[in-house]
Short mmCIF file of C-alpha atoms in Angstrom, two decimals:
data_model
loop_
_atom_site.label_atom_id
_atom_site.label_comp_id
_atom_site.label_asym_id
_atom_site.label_seq_id
_atom_site.Cartn_x
_atom_site.Cartn_y
_atom_site.Cartn_z
CA MET A 1 77.55 53.90 126.38
CA THR A 2 78.06 57.69 125.62
CA THR A 3 81.25 58.70 123.98
CA ARG A 4 82.34 62.41 124.53
CA THR A 5 82.78 64.11 121.14
CA THR A 6 86.33 65.90 120.90
CA ALA A 7 87.51 68.27 118.38
CA ALA A 8 90.07 65.65 117.25
CA SER A 9 87.58 63.52 116.18
CA ILE A 10 85.05 65.55 114.37
CA VAL A 11 87.81 67.82 112.73
CA PRO A 12 89.38 65.50 110.04
CA GLU A 13 85.95 64.53 108.99
CA ARG A 14 84.74 67.93 108.46
CA LEU A 15 88.05 69.56 107.00
CA PRO A 16 90.22 67.03 105.07
CA LEU A 17 91.11 69.11 102.50
CA LEU A 18 92.18 71.90 104.86
CA TYR A 19 94.55 69.38 106.67
CA ARG A 20 96.18 68.55 103.35
CA ALA A 21 96.57 71.97 102.14
CA ILE A 22 97.69 73.16 105.81
CA GLY A 23 100.23 70.28 106.06
CA PHE A 24 101.35 71.17 102.15
CA ILE A 25 102.20 74.81 103.61
CA GLU A 26 103.99 73.62 106.53
CA ARG A 27 106.10 71.21 104.49
CA ILE A 28 107.03 74.11 101.97
CA GLY A 29 107.55 76.34 104.76
CA ASN A 30 110.02 74.20 106.61
CA LEU A 31 112.23 74.44 103.25
CA LEU A 32 112.79 78.25 103.85
CA PRO A 33 115.79 79.43 105.17
CA HIS A 34 116.02 81.96 107.96
CA PRO A 35 114.96 85.58 107.04
CA PHE A 36 118.30 86.61 107.79
CA TRP A 37 119.97 84.11 104.92
CA LEU A 38 116.31 84.72 102.85
CA PHE A 39 117.41 88.34 102.22
CA TRP A 40 120.64 87.49 101.10
CA ILE A 41 119.78 84.73 99.08
CA MET A 42 117.52 87.35 97.27
CA ALA A 43 120.33 89.39 96.98
CA LEU A 44 122.14 87.12 95.03
CA LEU A 45 119.10 86.42 92.82
CA LEU A 46 118.51 90.26 92.39
CA GLY A 47 122.50 90.31 91.28
CA VAL A 48 121.92 87.58 88.51
CA VAL A 49 118.56 89.24 87.32
CA SER A 50 120.33 92.75 87.10
CA TRP A 51 122.89 91.12 84.95
CA MET A 52 120.34 89.94 82.61
CA LEU A 53 118.58 92.98 82.66
CA SER A 54 121.28 95.16 82.21
CA ALA A 55 122.65 93.11 79.45
CA ALA A 56 119.33 93.62 77.77
CA SER A 57 119.83 97.36 78.25
CA VAL A 58 116.05 97.59 79.69
CA SER A 59 115.50 100.93 81.10
CA VAL A 60 112.03 103.05 82.31
CA THR A 61 110.97 106.36 82.09
CA LEU A 62 109.76 107.95 85.62
CA PRO A 63 106.67 109.56 85.34
CA GLU A 64 107.26 112.62 87.87
CA SER A 65 110.34 113.82 86.51
CA ASN A 66 110.91 111.81 82.88
CA GLU A 67 114.36 110.89 84.21
CA VAL A 68 115.56 107.66 82.29
CA VAL A 69 116.22 104.76 84.69
CA GLU A 70 118.45 102.13 83.27
CA VAL A 71 119.18 98.91 84.99
CA LYS A 72 122.81 98.41 86.34
CA ASN A 73 124.33 95.08 87.00
CA LEU A 74 125.07 94.34 90.65
CA LEU A 75 127.56 91.90 89.45
CA SER A 76 129.57 94.11 87.88
CA THR A 77 132.57 96.10 89.30
CA ASP A 78 131.15 99.14 90.03
CA GLY A 79 128.21 96.91 91.69
CA LEU A 80 130.42 94.99 94.08
CA LYS A 81 132.29 98.46 95.03
CA TYR A 82 129.04 100.04 95.61
CA ALA A 83 127.86 96.92 98.23
CA ILE A 84 131.25 97.14 100.10
CA GLU A 85 131.39 100.94 100.25
CA SER A 86 127.84 101.33 101.21
CA ALA A 87 127.21 98.50 103.88
CA LEU A 88 127.51 100.58 107.00
CA ASP A 89 125.65 103.65 105.57
CA ASN A 90 122.87 101.24 104.52
CA PHE A 91 122.71 99.68 107.80
CA ALA A 92 123.06 103.28 109.82
CA SER A 93 120.72 105.06 107.92
CA PHE A 94 118.00 102.14 107.86
CA PRO A 95 114.84 104.12 108.56
CA PRO A 96 113.31 101.39 110.86
CA LEU A 97 116.52 100.90 113.13
CA ALA A 98 116.38 104.43 115.09
CA VAL A 99 112.50 104.81 115.09
CA VAL A 100 111.93 101.26 116.32
CA LEU A 101 114.91 101.55 118.89
CA VAL A 102 113.57 105.03 120.29
CA VAL A 103 109.86 103.68 120.39
CA LEU A 104 111.06 100.69 122.25
CA LEU A 105 113.19 102.38 124.93
CA GLY A 106 110.08 103.73 126.13
CA VAL A 107 107.62 100.48 125.71
CA SER A 108 110.16 98.63 127.58
CA VAL A 109 110.40 100.48 130.63
CA ALA A 110 106.40 100.43 130.54
CA GLU A 111 106.49 96.89 130.29
CA LYS A 112 109.27 96.18 132.92
CA SER A 113 107.41 98.12 135.28
CA GLY A 114 103.83 95.97 134.91
CA VAL A 115 101.87 99.08 133.95
CA LEU A 116 100.83 97.01 130.56
CA GLU A 117 99.93 93.91 132.27
CA ALA A 118 98.00 95.78 134.79
CA LEU A 119 95.89 97.55 132.41
CA ILE A 120 95.04 94.58 130.54
CA ARG A 121 94.26 92.83 133.94
CA LEU A 122 91.97 95.63 134.57
CA THR A 123 90.07 95.52 131.48
CA ILE A 124 89.79 91.65 132.28
CA ILE A 125 87.92 91.97 135.79
CA ARG A 126 86.03 95.22 135.30
CA LEU A 127 83.62 93.51 132.92
CA PRO A 128 80.81 91.18 133.76
CA LYS A 129 81.68 87.14 133.59
CA ARG A 130 79.52 87.22 130.74
CA TRP A 131 81.42 89.69 128.98
CA VAL A 132 84.43 87.63 129.25
CA THR A 133 85.06 86.53 125.50
CA PHE A 134 85.17 90.33 124.48
CA ALA A 135 87.34 91.06 127.43
CA ILE A 136 90.06 88.63 126.58
CA ALA A 137 89.66 89.31 122.70
CA PHE A 138 89.87 93.47 123.38
CA SER A 139 92.97 92.70 125.78
CA GLY A 140 94.60 90.87 123.28
CA MET A 141 94.40 94.23 120.78
CA ILE A 142 95.89 96.11 123.80
CA ALA A 143 98.56 93.62 124.50
CA HIS A 144 99.95 94.42 121.18
CA ILE A 145 101.94 97.34 122.28
CA MET A 146 104.17 94.11 123.58
CA GLY A 147 104.97 92.62 120.55
CA ASP A 148 105.49 89.05 120.54
CA ALA A 149 105.27 89.27 124.32
CA ALA A 150 101.57 89.98 123.98
CA TYR A 151 101.35 85.91 123.56
CA LEU A 152 103.00 85.04 126.71
CA VAL A 153 100.96 87.56 128.74
CA MET A 154 97.61 86.63 127.22
CA ILE A 155 97.47 82.96 126.81
CA PRO A 156 97.69 82.39 130.33
CA LEU A 157 95.39 85.05 131.38
CA GLY A 158 92.95 83.80 128.92
CA ALA A 159 92.99 80.33 130.50
CA MET A 160 92.68 82.00 134.01
CA ALA A 161 89.86 84.55 133.09
CA PHE A 162 87.50 81.81 131.50
CA LYS A 163 88.31 79.54 134.38
CA ALA A 164 87.13 82.27 136.69
CA ALA A 165 83.92 82.47 134.91
CA GLY A 166 83.23 78.65 135.14
CA ARG A 167 84.01 78.27 131.48
CA SER A 168 86.83 75.94 129.87
CA PRO A 169 90.40 77.14 130.43
CA VAL A 170 91.10 75.55 126.77
CA LEU A 171 88.37 78.07 125.29
CA GLY A 172 90.10 80.90 127.16
CA VAL A 173 93.62 79.77 125.49
CA MET A 174 92.29 79.52 122.10
CA VAL A 175 90.39 83.03 122.61
CA ALA A 176 93.56 84.53 123.64
CA TYR A 177 95.75 83.19 120.82
CA ALA A 178 93.44 84.21 118.28
CA SER A 179 92.85 87.49 119.24
CA VAL A 180 96.62 88.55 119.63
CA SER A 181 97.69 86.50 116.24
CA ALA A 182 94.78 87.43 114.09
CA GLY A 183 94.27 90.72 114.87
CA PHE A 184 98.24 91.84 115.32
CA ASN A 185 98.03 94.58 113.35
CA ALA A 186 95.17 96.37 115.17
CA SER A 187 95.38 98.28 118.31
CA PRO A 188 94.12 101.25 120.07
CA LEU A 189 97.62 102.11 121.09
CA VAL A 190 100.62 102.77 118.67
CA THR A 191 102.78 99.73 118.63
CA PRO A 192 106.64 99.27 117.46
CA SER A 193 105.01 97.27 114.56
CA ASP A 194 103.38 100.44 113.33
CA ALA A 195 107.02 102.16 113.89
CA ILE A 196 108.63 99.45 111.47
CA ARG A 197 105.86 99.48 108.87
CA SER A 198 105.62 103.05 108.64
CA SER A 199 109.37 103.46 108.44
CA LEU A 200 109.74 101.31 105.82
CA ALA A 201 106.74 102.51 103.80
CA SER A 202 108.24 106.07 104.07
CA ALA A 203 111.64 105.29 102.77
CA ALA A 204 109.65 103.75 99.80
CA ALA A 205 107.56 106.49 99.16
CA GLN A 206 110.63 108.95 99.03
CA THR A 207 112.09 107.03 96.23
CA VAL A 208 109.13 108.75 94.16
CA ASP A 209 108.79 111.88 96.48
CA SER A 210 111.91 112.81 98.34
CA SER A 211 109.25 114.76 100.65
CA ALA A 212 107.05 111.80 101.32
CA SER A 213 106.47 111.21 105.17
CA ILE A 214 104.60 108.04 106.54
CA THR A 215 104.37 107.98 110.31
CA PRO A 216 103.43 105.55 113.20
CA VAL A 217 100.53 107.26 113.30
CA ALA A 218 99.36 107.32 109.80
CA THR A 219 96.86 104.23 109.77
CA TYR A 220 95.85 104.84 113.62
CA PHE A 221 92.32 106.14 113.15
CA PHE A 222 91.76 102.66 111.43
CA SER A 223 93.63 100.42 113.42
CA ALA A 224 92.01 101.48 116.60
CA THR A 225 88.66 101.41 115.29
CA SER A 226 89.34 97.76 113.91
CA SER A 227 90.68 96.84 117.56
CA LEU A 228 87.10 97.27 118.65
CA LEU A 229 85.71 95.74 115.57
CA LEU A 230 87.77 92.57 115.84
CA ALA A 231 86.66 92.12 119.38
CA VAL A 232 83.37 92.24 118.71
CA ILE A 233 83.96 89.72 115.67
CA ILE A 234 85.84 87.44 117.81
CA THR A 235 83.43 87.36 120.64
CA LEU A 236 80.15 86.93 118.16
CA VAL A 237 81.80 83.73 116.34
CA VAL A 238 83.01 82.19 119.73
CA GLU A 239 79.51 82.84 121.54
CA LEU A 240 77.34 81.85 119.00
CA VAL A 241 79.38 79.42 117.11
CA LEU A 242 82.48 77.93 118.62
CA SER A 243 81.74 77.76 122.19
CA ARG A 244 78.56 75.70 121.40
CA ARG A 245 80.70 72.66 120.77
CA ASP A 246 80.25 69.64 122.91
CA ASP A 247 83.95 69.89 123.91
CA PHE A 248 83.74 73.36 125.42
CA LYS A 249 80.51 73.13 127.20
CA VAL A 250 82.23 71.84 130.32
CA PRO A 251 85.47 72.67 131.95
CA ALA A 252 88.26 70.89 130.61
CA GLU A 253 90.13 68.27 132.74
CA VAL A 254 93.62 69.43 133.91
CA SER A 255 96.26 67.14 135.03
CA ALA A 256 97.90 67.93 138.34
CA ASN A 257 101.67 68.45 138.48
CA SER A 258 104.04 67.26 141.12
CA SER A 259 103.02 70.27 143.21
CA GLY A 260 99.56 69.57 143.03
CA LYS A 261 98.95 72.40 141.27
CA ALA A 262 97.60 72.08 137.35
CA ASP A 263 99.83 72.30 134.66
CA GLY A 264 98.11 75.01 133.21
CA GLU A 265 97.88 77.08 136.61
CA ALA A 266 101.57 77.01 137.04
CA THR A 267 102.29 78.11 133.41
CA ALA A 268 99.87 80.91 134.02
CA SER A 269 101.69 81.93 137.02
CA GLU A 270 104.96 81.83 135.65
CA ALA A 271 103.59 84.08 132.56
CA ALA A 272 101.35 86.41 133.87
CA GLY A 273 101.70 86.38 137.59
CA HIS A 274 105.45 86.72 137.72
CA GLY A 275 105.59 84.07 140.27
CA ARG A 276 102.63 84.78 142.43
CA PRO A 277 100.32 81.96 142.93
CA VAL A 278 97.44 81.73 140.64
CA GLU A 279 93.84 81.39 142.56
CA ASP A 280 90.88 79.64 140.62
CA ARG A 281 88.85 82.83 141.19
CA THR A 282 88.82 86.37 139.72
CA GLU A 283 90.70 87.97 142.43
CA SER A 284 93.92 86.06 141.03
CA MET A 285 93.65 88.70 138.36
CA ALA A 286 92.83 91.49 140.45
CA LEU A 287 95.17 94.36 141.21
CA ASP A 288 95.96 95.15 144.77
CA ASP A 289 95.94 98.92 146.43
CA SER A 290 99.24 99.70 145.34
CA GLN A 291 98.72 98.67 141.74
CA THR A 292 95.47 100.53 141.63
CA ARG A 293 97.20 103.40 143.09
CA GLY A 294 99.98 103.20 140.54
CA LEU A 295 97.71 102.78 137.82
CA LEU A 296 95.76 105.63 138.39
CA LEU A 297 99.02 107.68 138.99
CA ALA A 298 100.68 106.70 135.73
CA THR A 299 97.04 107.26 133.69
CA ALA A 300 97.13 111.04 135.46
CA ALA A 301 100.95 111.39 134.27
CA GLY A 302 99.89 110.43 130.77
CA VAL A 303 96.99 112.81 130.71
CA VAL A 304 98.91 115.51 131.87
CA PHE A 305 102.03 114.63 129.31
CA ILE A 306 99.22 114.67 126.53
CA GLY A 307 97.80 117.42 127.42
CA ALA A 308 100.93 119.57 127.60
CA VAL A 309 101.67 118.62 124.18
CA VAL A 310 98.32 119.53 122.99
CA VAL A 311 98.47 123.22 124.82
CA ILE A 312 101.87 123.66 123.28
CA LEU A 313 100.87 122.72 119.85
CA LEU A 314 97.70 125.17 120.10
CA LEU A 315 99.61 128.18 121.14
CA PRO A 316 99.55 131.25 118.74
CA ASP A 317 103.43 130.98 118.26
CA SER A 318 103.94 127.27 118.99
CA PRO A 319 107.47 126.16 118.92
CA PHE A 320 106.12 122.66 117.57
CA ILE A 321 104.67 124.21 114.44
CA GLU A 322 106.71 126.55 111.57
CA PRO A 323 104.52 129.59 110.20
CA GLY A 324 102.21 128.09 107.59
CA GLN A 325 102.19 124.93 108.81
CA SER A 326 99.15 123.20 110.11
CA LEU A 327 98.54 120.67 113.00
CA VAL A 328 99.51 117.61 110.98
CA GLU A 329 102.72 119.08 109.72
CA SER A 330 103.85 119.84 112.99
CA MET A 331 107.19 118.27 114.45
CA VAL A 332 105.03 116.14 116.89
CA LEU A 333 103.81 114.01 113.96
CA ASP A 334 106.99 114.17 112.46
CA ASN A 335 108.89 113.15 115.44
CA ILE A 336 105.96 111.22 116.92
CA ALA A 337 108.10 108.05 118.01
CA ILE A 338 109.92 110.53 120.29
CA PHE A 339 106.57 111.58 122.02
CA ILE A 340 105.50 107.95 121.70
CA SER A 341 108.76 107.07 123.84
CA LEU A 342 108.33 109.74 126.01
CA PHE A 343 104.96 109.00 127.01
CA PHE A 344 105.64 104.98 127.78
CA THR A 345 108.83 105.80 129.50
CA LEU A 346 106.76 108.38 131.74
CA THR A 347 103.98 106.39 132.68
CA GLY A 348 106.26 103.13 133.44
CA ILE A 349 108.27 105.07 135.52
CA VAL A 350 105.27 106.42 137.34
CA TYR A 351 103.68 103.18 137.81
CA GLY A 352 107.04 101.31 138.68
CA TYR A 353 108.12 103.14 141.55
CA SER A 354 104.39 103.75 142.91
CA THR A 355 104.22 100.08 143.09
CA LYS A 356 107.81 99.42 144.05
CA ALA A 357 108.61 97.65 140.80
CA PHE A 358 111.28 100.17 140.24
CA THR A 359 113.37 100.94 143.64
CA THR A 360 116.51 102.75 142.32
CA LEU A 361 117.31 105.13 139.13
CA ARG A 362 119.26 102.28 137.61
CA ALA A 363 115.94 100.27 137.09
CA VAL A 364 115.01 102.44 134.63
CA PRO A 365 117.96 102.22 131.84
CA GLU A 366 118.14 98.45 133.00
CA ALA A 367 114.41 97.95 131.85
CA MET A 368 115.57 99.64 128.60
CA ILE A 369 118.33 97.35 128.08
CA SER A 370 116.50 94.40 128.42
CA GLY A 371 113.79 95.52 125.60
CA VAL A 372 117.18 96.22 123.29
CA VAL A 373 118.27 92.84 124.06
CA ASN A 374 115.00 91.42 123.22
CA LEU A 375 115.19 93.06 119.87
CA ALA A 376 118.43 91.77 118.88
CA PRO A 377 117.11 89.17 116.41
CA VAL A 378 115.42 91.87 114.50
CA ILE A 379 118.65 94.12 114.52
CA VAL A 380 120.49 91.12 112.82
CA LEU A 381 117.60 91.15 110.20
CA PHE A 382 117.58 94.43 109.81
CA PHE A 383 121.51 94.51 108.56
CA ALA A 384 120.31 92.02 105.93
CA VAL A 385 117.19 93.85 104.89
CA ALA A 386 118.92 97.12 104.74
CA GLN A 387 121.82 95.95 102.21
CA PHE A 388 118.92 94.01 100.22
CA LEU A 389 116.77 97.27 100.06
CA ALA A 390 119.57 99.45 98.93
CA TYR A 391 120.69 96.96 96.37
CA PHE A 392 117.49 96.85 94.82
CA SER A 393 117.14 100.77 94.71
CA TRP A 394 120.81 100.96 93.01
CA THR A 395 120.06 98.54 90.54
CA GLY A 396 117.10 100.48 89.24
CA ILE A 397 115.23 97.02 89.32
CA GLY A 398 112.35 98.77 91.48
CA SER A 399 111.60 101.35 89.24
CA VAL A 400 111.01 99.10 86.44
CA LEU A 401 108.49 97.13 88.56
CA THR A 402 106.73 99.89 90.04
CA VAL A 403 106.24 101.81 86.63
CA ASN A 404 105.28 98.99 84.51
CA GLY A 405 103.15 97.38 87.11
CA ALA A 406 101.31 100.81 87.58
CA ASP A 407 100.95 101.00 83.58
CA LEU A 408 99.74 97.72 83.66
CA LEU A 409 97.19 98.47 86.40
CA GLN A 410 96.10 101.52 84.38
CA ARG A 411 95.63 99.50 81.07
CA LEU A 412 93.46 96.97 82.88
CA GLU A 413 91.67 99.77 84.37
CA ALA A 414 91.48 98.00 87.68
CA PRO A 415 89.55 99.90 90.37
CA HIS A 416 91.77 100.92 93.20
CA LEU A 417 89.63 99.29 95.80
CA VAL A 418 89.75 96.02 93.88
CA VAL A 419 93.26 96.13 93.77
CA LEU A 420 93.68 96.59 97.17
CA ILE A 421 91.52 93.79 98.00
CA VAL A 422 93.60 91.68 96.15
CA ILE A 423 96.49 92.76 98.24
CA ILE A 424 94.96 91.73 101.08
CA ILE A 425 94.12 88.03 99.90
CA GLY A 426 97.62 87.64 98.26
CA VAL A 427 99.46 88.75 101.40
CA ALA A 428 96.88 86.42 103.78
CA PHE A 429 98.17 83.39 101.67
CA ILE A 430 101.95 84.34 101.40
CA ASN A 431 101.77 84.99 105.38
CA MET A 432 101.04 81.36 105.70
CA ILE A 433 104.49 80.42 104.69
CA VAL A 434 106.45 83.84 105.45
CA THR A 435 105.13 84.76 108.78
CA SER A 436 107.49 87.52 109.88
CA GLY A 437 105.80 90.45 108.99
CA SER A 438 108.37 92.77 109.29
CA ALA A 439 110.39 90.66 106.66
CA MET A 440 107.39 90.13 104.35
CA TRP A 441 106.90 94.14 104.05
CA ALA A 442 110.48 94.86 103.78
CA ILE A 443 109.87 92.72 100.62
CA PHE A 444 106.87 94.29 99.28
CA ALA A 445 107.06 97.88 100.27
CA PRO A 446 109.92 98.93 97.79
CA ILE A 447 107.50 97.73 94.91
CA LEU A 448 103.96 98.05 96.38
CA VAL A 449 104.33 101.59 97.61
CA PRO A 450 105.88 103.33 94.58
CA MET A 451 103.43 101.37 92.31
CA MET A 452 100.49 102.79 94.34
CA ILE A 453 101.63 106.11 94.14
CA TYR A 454 102.16 105.79 90.46
CA TYR A 455 98.56 104.40 90.34
CA GLY A 456 97.09 107.14 92.63
CA VAL A 457 96.16 105.31 95.48
CA ARG A 458 97.65 106.67 98.87
CA PRO A 459 100.72 104.43 100.08
CA GLU A 460 99.07 104.39 103.71
CA ALA A 461 96.00 102.42 101.92
CA ALA A 462 98.27 99.65 100.71
CA MET A 463 99.63 99.79 103.82
CA VAL A 464 96.34 98.82 105.34
CA SER A 465 95.96 96.07 103.02
CA PHE A 466 98.93 94.71 104.02
CA MET A 467 98.41 94.77 107.51
CA ILE A 468 94.91 93.25 106.95
CA GLY A 469 96.37 90.29 105.05
CA ASP A 470 99.39 90.04 107.23
CA SER A 471 97.13 89.67 110.41
CA VAL A 472 94.43 87.11 109.41
CA THR A 473 96.17 84.12 108.45
CA ASN A 474 98.30 84.33 112.02
CA ALA A 475 96.12 82.12 113.92
CA VAL A 476 96.11 79.25 111.17
CA THR A 477 99.62 78.37 110.22
CA PRO A 478 101.63 76.11 111.96
CA MET A 479 104.72 77.69 110.69
CA SER A 480 104.22 80.59 113.54
CA ALA A 481 106.22 79.42 116.82
CA TYR A 482 103.17 80.59 118.92
CA PHE A 483 101.26 78.27 117.23
CA ILE A 484 103.07 75.76 118.88
CA LEU A 485 103.16 77.63 121.92
CA ALA A 486 99.33 78.03 122.22
CA LEU A 487 98.91 74.17 121.33
CA GLY A 488 101.40 73.43 124.24
CA PHE A 489 99.00 75.49 126.75
CA VAL A 490 96.07 73.56 125.30
CA GLN A 491 97.54 70.14 125.81
CA ARG A 492 98.02 71.04 129.50
CA TYR A 493 94.57 71.01 129.64
CA ARG A 494 93.52 68.25 127.43
CA LYS A 495 95.76 65.75 126.63
CA ASP A 496 94.12 64.30 123.36
CA ALA A 497 94.42 67.90 121.67
CA GLY A 498 96.34 68.28 118.16
CA ILE A 499 96.97 70.64 115.58
CA GLY A 500 93.51 69.76 114.32
CA THR A 501 91.89 70.59 117.55
CA LEU A 502 93.43 74.22 117.64
CA MET A 503 92.53 74.75 114.03
CA ALA A 504 89.21 73.73 114.20
CA PHE A 505 88.90 76.79 116.60
CA THR A 506 91.26 79.13 114.52
CA VAL A 507 90.15 78.83 111.06
CA PRO A 508 86.60 79.73 111.18
CA LEU A 509 87.98 82.89 113.16
CA SER A 510 90.41 83.70 110.43
CA VAL A 511 87.89 83.55 108.00
CA ALA A 512 85.47 85.77 109.84
CA ILE A 513 87.85 88.11 110.66
CA LEU A 514 88.96 88.29 106.92
CA ILE A 515 85.79 88.88 105.55
CA GLY A 516 84.71 91.40 108.35
CA TRP A 517 87.76 92.97 108.31
CA GLY A 518 88.04 93.24 104.70
CA LEU A 519 84.32 94.81 104.33
CA PHE A 520 84.87 97.03 106.82
CA PHE A 521 87.86 98.60 104.92
CA CYS A 522 86.04 98.77 102.05
CA VAL A 523 83.44 101.06 103.75
CA TRP A 524 86.10 102.72 105.22
CA TYR A 525 87.83 103.55 101.91
CA LEU A 526 84.30 104.13 100.38
CA LEU A 527 83.33 106.85 102.46
CA GLY A 528 86.91 108.30 102.22
CA ILE A 529 87.26 108.17 106.09
CA PRO A 530 90.79 109.71 106.95
CA LEU A 531 93.36 106.44 107.95
CA GLY A 532 95.28 108.73 110.37
CA PRO A 533 96.14 112.23 111.39
CA GLY A 534 96.31 113.98 108.00
CA VAL A 535 95.73 110.92 105.96
CA VAL A 536 92.92 111.59 103.46
CA LEU A 537 92.04 108.64 100.98
CA HIS A 538 90.52 110.73 98.33
#
């Protein structure tokens, strides 16, 4: 009698050490408190360290100004007074807060109207069935504009697309999940995550140079190109290696629910179809006439908007450019969050009213409100982060760490590229425990960005290293809520699936992406290609 081979039966024999390592990481991660409390605990530890260093009269001389910075005791009377008096200002002036809110207002309108999902579905159905893996992978990169909602949209769409192509929906779920998670910081569009990272990096850079400015498009050239690269890597690894496994050669069995529909189909309908029935054919993802017309009108509106901005920039006495400034120094890049928000608001409004998704003027602010409501957990976290970063700057410990860290690197004569690679690898491992990218960057940016500046490395290059490391291990850590979500979708089609089933797929992909994306960055860096508008590496 022949026994069908499953991932669950073969993975433990192949990767026992990895299983133990992942289990250890999960146990350690479960011991960590919520990020909100983590930052307050770190603030308390910062107070203790500042007391010790202040008692030891630790100080440092800033290279750019020869100013002597002495460590101040956060637990002193002056420190406690500062913590109370500055709390409101720390939060109100926290750089990511306004930028993220403004960008999200526009993105929320676009998402609520359905134009983003329509764009993703069009990307999938326009390509031949043999390109279904690439279509899902690249659509996952586009979906990053939705933030975490990308998982809820792409995972069911992945199952639907693969099933329509006569392939295993389990494979579709895994490809969609891996694409969204392992490539989270790569996208052909500017995302809210770009706004958060750049704002934190800009604030950190201004501790060294008060005129420093890092915009949400600072790494756009690299990020957009990377999205295509990662889609290709995922496609090659899946088609040449992973899809050849026995358990992916035939469509997976699907358990039916009480309504007679497969569990996976019902979920896909709810998440990707907004309640519409899901059919086992490509037409279930096809756009109807009103959606097609809406997408064309939204595209036209977006092109007109971008064209108008470009024309105004190119005028001899452009109001967007001060005398003596270049294009990259214009107010457009300095205030890019406003223009991004306007772009998505405009395209969302045009699509929404064209398809009747919006029927009243109230629909637009209501869409914005729903987006801000979803941001509430981040705003709560921002309050704690803002206080910690303010304390970190006030004590002077940040200056001590960055200057001495840069001095150590100079004494070691470590090549810049080697340092950036070490950052990638270090962040990739830490990301398996601290899965919140914004929280981790809030911790690293105040140290890493000034240190790289003192060491002669563009802060944007350090940010790219973080982006790579923060993405590649997202798909393999069970600490992520979306890992469990993806596993739940897999189990709707295969009841015997477990953590090992999903990890047997995501681990090889994550390793391939780490190597491929890392080498791509090395080549990019060595060639000195700008990371974004005006961001020259050398």
